[in-house]
CSV table of C-alpha atoms in Angstrom, one decimal:
chain,number,residue,atom,x,y,z
W,1,MET,CA,-225.0,-136.3,101.4
W,2,THR,CA,-225.0,-133.0,99.6
W,3,ASP,CA,-226.9,-132.3,96.4
W,4,ASP,CA,-223.6,-132.7,94.5
W,5,ASP,CA,-223.3,-136.2,95.9
W,6,GLU,CA,-226.8,-137.4,95.0
W,7,GLN,CA,-226.8,-140.8,93.3
W,8,THR,CA,-229.1,-141.5,90.4
W,9,VAL,CA,-230.4,-144.8,89.1
W,10,ASP,CA,-230.2,-145.5,85.4
W,11,ALA,CA,-232.9,-147.3,83.3
W,12,GLU,CA,-231.5,-150.7,84.2
W,13,ASN,CA,-231.8,-149.9,88.0
W,14,GLU,CA,-228.1,-149.9,88.5
W,15,PRO,CA,-226.4,-147.0,90.3
W,16,SER,CA,-224.8,-144.4,88.2
W,17,ASN,CA,-223.0,-141.1,88.8
W,18,GLY,CA,-225.6,-139.1,86.8
W,19,ASP,CA,-223.3,-139.1,83.7
W,20,GLY,CA,-224.4,-142.6,82.6
W,21,GLU,CA,-221.5,-144.4,84.3
W,22,LYS,CA,-222.5,-147.4,86.4
W,23,GLY,CA,-220.9,-147.9,89.8
W,24,ALA,CA,-221.1,-150.0,92.9
W,25,THR,CA,-223.8,-149.5,95.4
W,26,ILE,CA,-222.3,-148.3,98.7
W,27,SER,CA,-224.4,-148.4,101.9
W,28,THR,CA,-223.7,-145.7,104.5
W,29,ALA,CA,-223.8,-145.5,108.2
W,30,GLN,CA,-223.2,-142.6,110.6
W,31,ASN,CA,-220.1,-142.4,112.7
W,32,GLN,CA,-220.2,-141.1,116.3
W,33,ARG,CA,-220.0,-137.5,115.0
W,34,GLY,CA,-223.1,-138.0,112.9
W,35,ASN,CA,-221.2,-138.0,109.6
W,36,GLU,CA,-222.0,-140.6,107.0
W,37,THR,CA,-219.3,-143.2,106.4
W,38,ALA,CA,-219.1,-145.9,103.7
W,39,ASN,CA,-220.0,-149.4,104.9
W,40,ASP,CA,-219.3,-152.2,102.5
W,41,GLU,CA,-219.8,-154.9,105.1
W,42,PRO,CA,-222.6,-157.4,104.3
W,43,GLU,CA,-225.4,-157.2,106.7
W,44,ALA,CA,-225.9,-160.3,108.9
W,45,THR,CA,-229.1,-162.2,108.7
W,46,ARG,CA,-230.8,-163.1,112.0
W,47,VAL,CA,-231.8,-166.8,112.4
W,48,THR,CA,-232.7,-169.2,115.2
W,49,ALA,CA,-230.3,-171.8,116.5
W,50,GLU,CA,-232.4,-174.6,115.0
W,51,ASN,CA,-230.4,-176.3,112.1
W,52,ARG,CA,-227.4,-174.2,113.0
W,53,PHE,CA,-226.0,-176.0,116.1
W,54,SER,CA,-226.5,-179.3,117.7
W,55,ASP,CA,-227.6,-179.5,121.3
W,56,PRO,CA,-224.5,-178.6,123.5
W,57,SER,CA,-222.3,-181.6,124.4
W,58,GLU,CA,-221.1,-179.3,127.2
W,59,PHE,CA,-222.4,-176.0,128.6
W,60,ARG,CA,-221.1,-175.1,132.1
W,61,TYR,CA,-218.7,-172.8,133.8
W,62,SER,CA,-216.0,-173.0,136.5
W,63,VAL,CA,-214.8,-170.5,139.1
W,64,ASN,CA,-211.2,-170.3,140.2
W,65,SER,CA,-209.8,-169.1,143.5
W,66,ALA,CA,-209.7,-165.5,142.3
W,67,ASN,CA,-213.4,-165.6,141.1
W,68,GLY,CA,-212.2,-166.0,137.5
W,69,ILE,CA,-215.0,-167.5,135.4
W,70,THR,CA,-214.3,-169.9,132.6
W,71,LEU,CA,-217.1,-170.8,130.2
W,72,THR,CA,-217.2,-174.1,128.4
W,73,TRP,CA,-219.7,-174.5,125.5
W,74,LEU,CA,-219.4,-177.1,122.8
W,75,VAL,CA,-221.8,-177.7,119.8
W,76,SER,CA,-221.5,-179.1,116.3
W,77,ASN,CA,-221.7,-176.9,113.2
W,78,LEU,CA,-224.9,-177.9,111.4
W,79,THR,CA,-224.9,-174.9,109.0
W,80,GLY,CA,-223.6,-176.8,106.0
W,81,LYS,CA,-221.0,-174.1,105.5
W,82,THR,CA,-217.5,-173.5,106.8
W,83,ILE,CA,-217.3,-170.9,109.6
W,84,ASP,CA,-214.3,-168.6,109.4
W,85,TYR,CA,-215.0,-166.5,112.4
W,86,TYR,CA,-217.5,-166.5,115.2
W,87,THR,CA,-218.4,-164.3,118.2
W,88,VAL,CA,-220.3,-165.7,121.2
W,89,LYS,CA,-222.2,-162.9,123.0
W,90,VAL,CA,-222.9,-163.8,126.6
W,91,SER,CA,-224.5,-162.1,129.6
W,92,THR,CA,-223.9,-162.9,133.3
W,93,PHE,CA,-226.5,-163.0,136.2
W,94,ASN,CA,-226.5,-163.2,140.0
W,95,PRO,CA,-228.7,-165.6,142.1
W,96,VAL,CA,-231.8,-163.3,141.9
W,97,GLY,CA,-231.6,-162.9,138.2
W,98,ASP,CA,-230.1,-159.4,138.1
W,99,PRO,CA,-227.0,-158.7,136.0
W,100,SER,CA,-223.8,-159.8,137.7
W,101,TYR,CA,-220.8,-157.5,136.9
W,102,ASP,CA,-217.2,-158.0,136.3
W,103,GLU,CA,-215.0,-156.9,139.2
W,104,HIS,CA,-212.6,-155.0,137.0
W,105,SER,CA,-214.6,-153.6,134.0
W,106,GLY,CA,-218.1,-153.4,135.5
W,107,LYS,CA,-219.5,-155.1,132.5
W,108,ASN,CA,-222.1,-157.9,132.4
W,109,SER,CA,-222.1,-158.6,128.6
W,110,PHE,CA,-219.1,-160.0,126.8
W,111,ASN,CA,-218.1,-160.8,123.2
W,112,LEU,CA,-215.9,-164.0,123.0
W,113,GLN,CA,-214.3,-164.1,119.6
W,114,TYR,CA,-212.8,-167.1,117.8
W,115,VAL,CA,-211.2,-167.9,114.5
W,116,GLY,CA,-212.0,-171.0,112.5
W,117,PRO,CA,-212.2,-172.6,110.1
W,118,VAL,CA,-214.9,-174.8,111.5
W,119,LYS,CA,-216.2,-177.2,108.7
W,120,PRO,CA,-219.7,-178.6,108.6
W,121,GLY,CA,-220.1,-181.3,111.3
W,122,GLU,CA,-217.0,-180.2,113.2
W,123,GLU,CA,-217.2,-178.8,116.8
W,124,LEU,CA,-217.2,-175.2,117.7
W,125,GLY,CA,-217.3,-173.7,121.1
W,126,VAL,CA,-216.0,-171.6,123.9
W,127,PHE,CA,-213.4,-172.5,126.5
W,128,LYS,CA,-212.3,-169.2,127.9
W,129,LEU,CA,-211.7,-167.4,131.2
W,130,PHE,CA,-213.5,-164.1,130.4
W,131,THR,CA,-214.6,-162.4,133.6
W,132,TYR,CA,-214.0,-162.1,137.4
W,133,GLN,CA,-217.2,-162.2,139.4
W,134,GLY,CA,-218.0,-163.3,143.0
W,135,ALA,CA,-221.8,-163.2,142.7
W,136,LEU,CA,-222.2,-165.2,139.5
W,137,ASP,CA,-225.1,-167.7,139.3
W,138,SER,CA,-225.8,-168.1,135.6
W,139,ILE,CA,-224.4,-167.4,132.1
W,140,ARG,CA,-226.7,-166.9,129.1
W,141,ILE,CA,-225.5,-167.1,125.5
W,142,ASP,CA,-227.6,-164.4,123.8
W,143,GLU,CA,-226.4,-164.7,120.2
W,144,VAL,CA,-223.6,-166.1,118.1
W,145,ASP,CA,-222.4,-164.1,115.1
W,146,LEU,CA,-221.1,-166.3,112.3
W,147,GLU,CA,-219.0,-165.3,109.3
W,148,TYR,CA,-218.8,-167.9,106.7
W,149,ALA,CA,-216.0,-168.7,104.2
W,150,ASP,CA,-218.2,-167.5,101.4
W,151,GLY,CA,-218.4,-164.0,103.0
W,152,THR,CA,-222.0,-164.2,104.2
W,153,LYS,CA,-222.8,-163.5,107.8
W,154,GLU,CA,-225.5,-164.7,110.2
W,155,THR,CA,-226.5,-163.8,113.7
W,156,VAL,CA,-227.9,-166.9,115.5
W,157,VAL,CA,-230.3,-166.0,118.3
W,158,TYR,CA,-229.5,-168.6,121.0
W,159,ASN,CA,-230.8,-167.5,124.4
W,160,ARG,CA,-229.7,-170.5,126.4
W,161,THR,CA,-228.6,-170.3,130.0
W,162,THR,CA,-226.5,-172.5,132.2
W,163,LYS,CA,-226.3,-172.6,136.0
W,164,ASP,CA,-224.0,-175.6,135.8
W,165,ASP,CA,-220.9,-174.7,137.7
W,166,SER,CA,-219.5,-178.2,137.7
W,167,GLY,CA,-216.5,-177.3,135.6
W,168,LEU,CA,-213.0,-177.6,137.0
W,169,ASN,CA,-213.5,-175.4,140.1
W,170,THR,CA,-210.4,-174.6,142.1
W,171,ARG,CA,-211.7,-172.5,145.0
């Protein structure tokens, strides 16, 4: 910000432009070039999985003949709110616990995005072929980002791992 862009706060602690006019608070972030950009996205609250999801009714993966990995994860929505969007963030590992990498992209972390709505008590989950890996031994769900119908956001720290490869394997 330059001195001309300085924002003042009036006596009622509401933002103003310095001329007595009240305005909206705008948070800023830096883009890749280091310039500030407006960010009106609500910040996500970090929470644990307790009281957000049931224990999984399924949490396993399958491997097809081309080393394609499909993850299956099913839980109930215990948040008490309708979920409009959710992103399941997963990491993959080999038998010695080191990262296992996708044969095409070289990545070992993936964001699996889904669109709701998922009402309270309904099931949400993952059923998706998302990577190709020959050395995969386990998949960990690190976090689940939730965006609710009321506009609020939460990041659920999950940190659960499956080594269950009993899905519909076709190799």
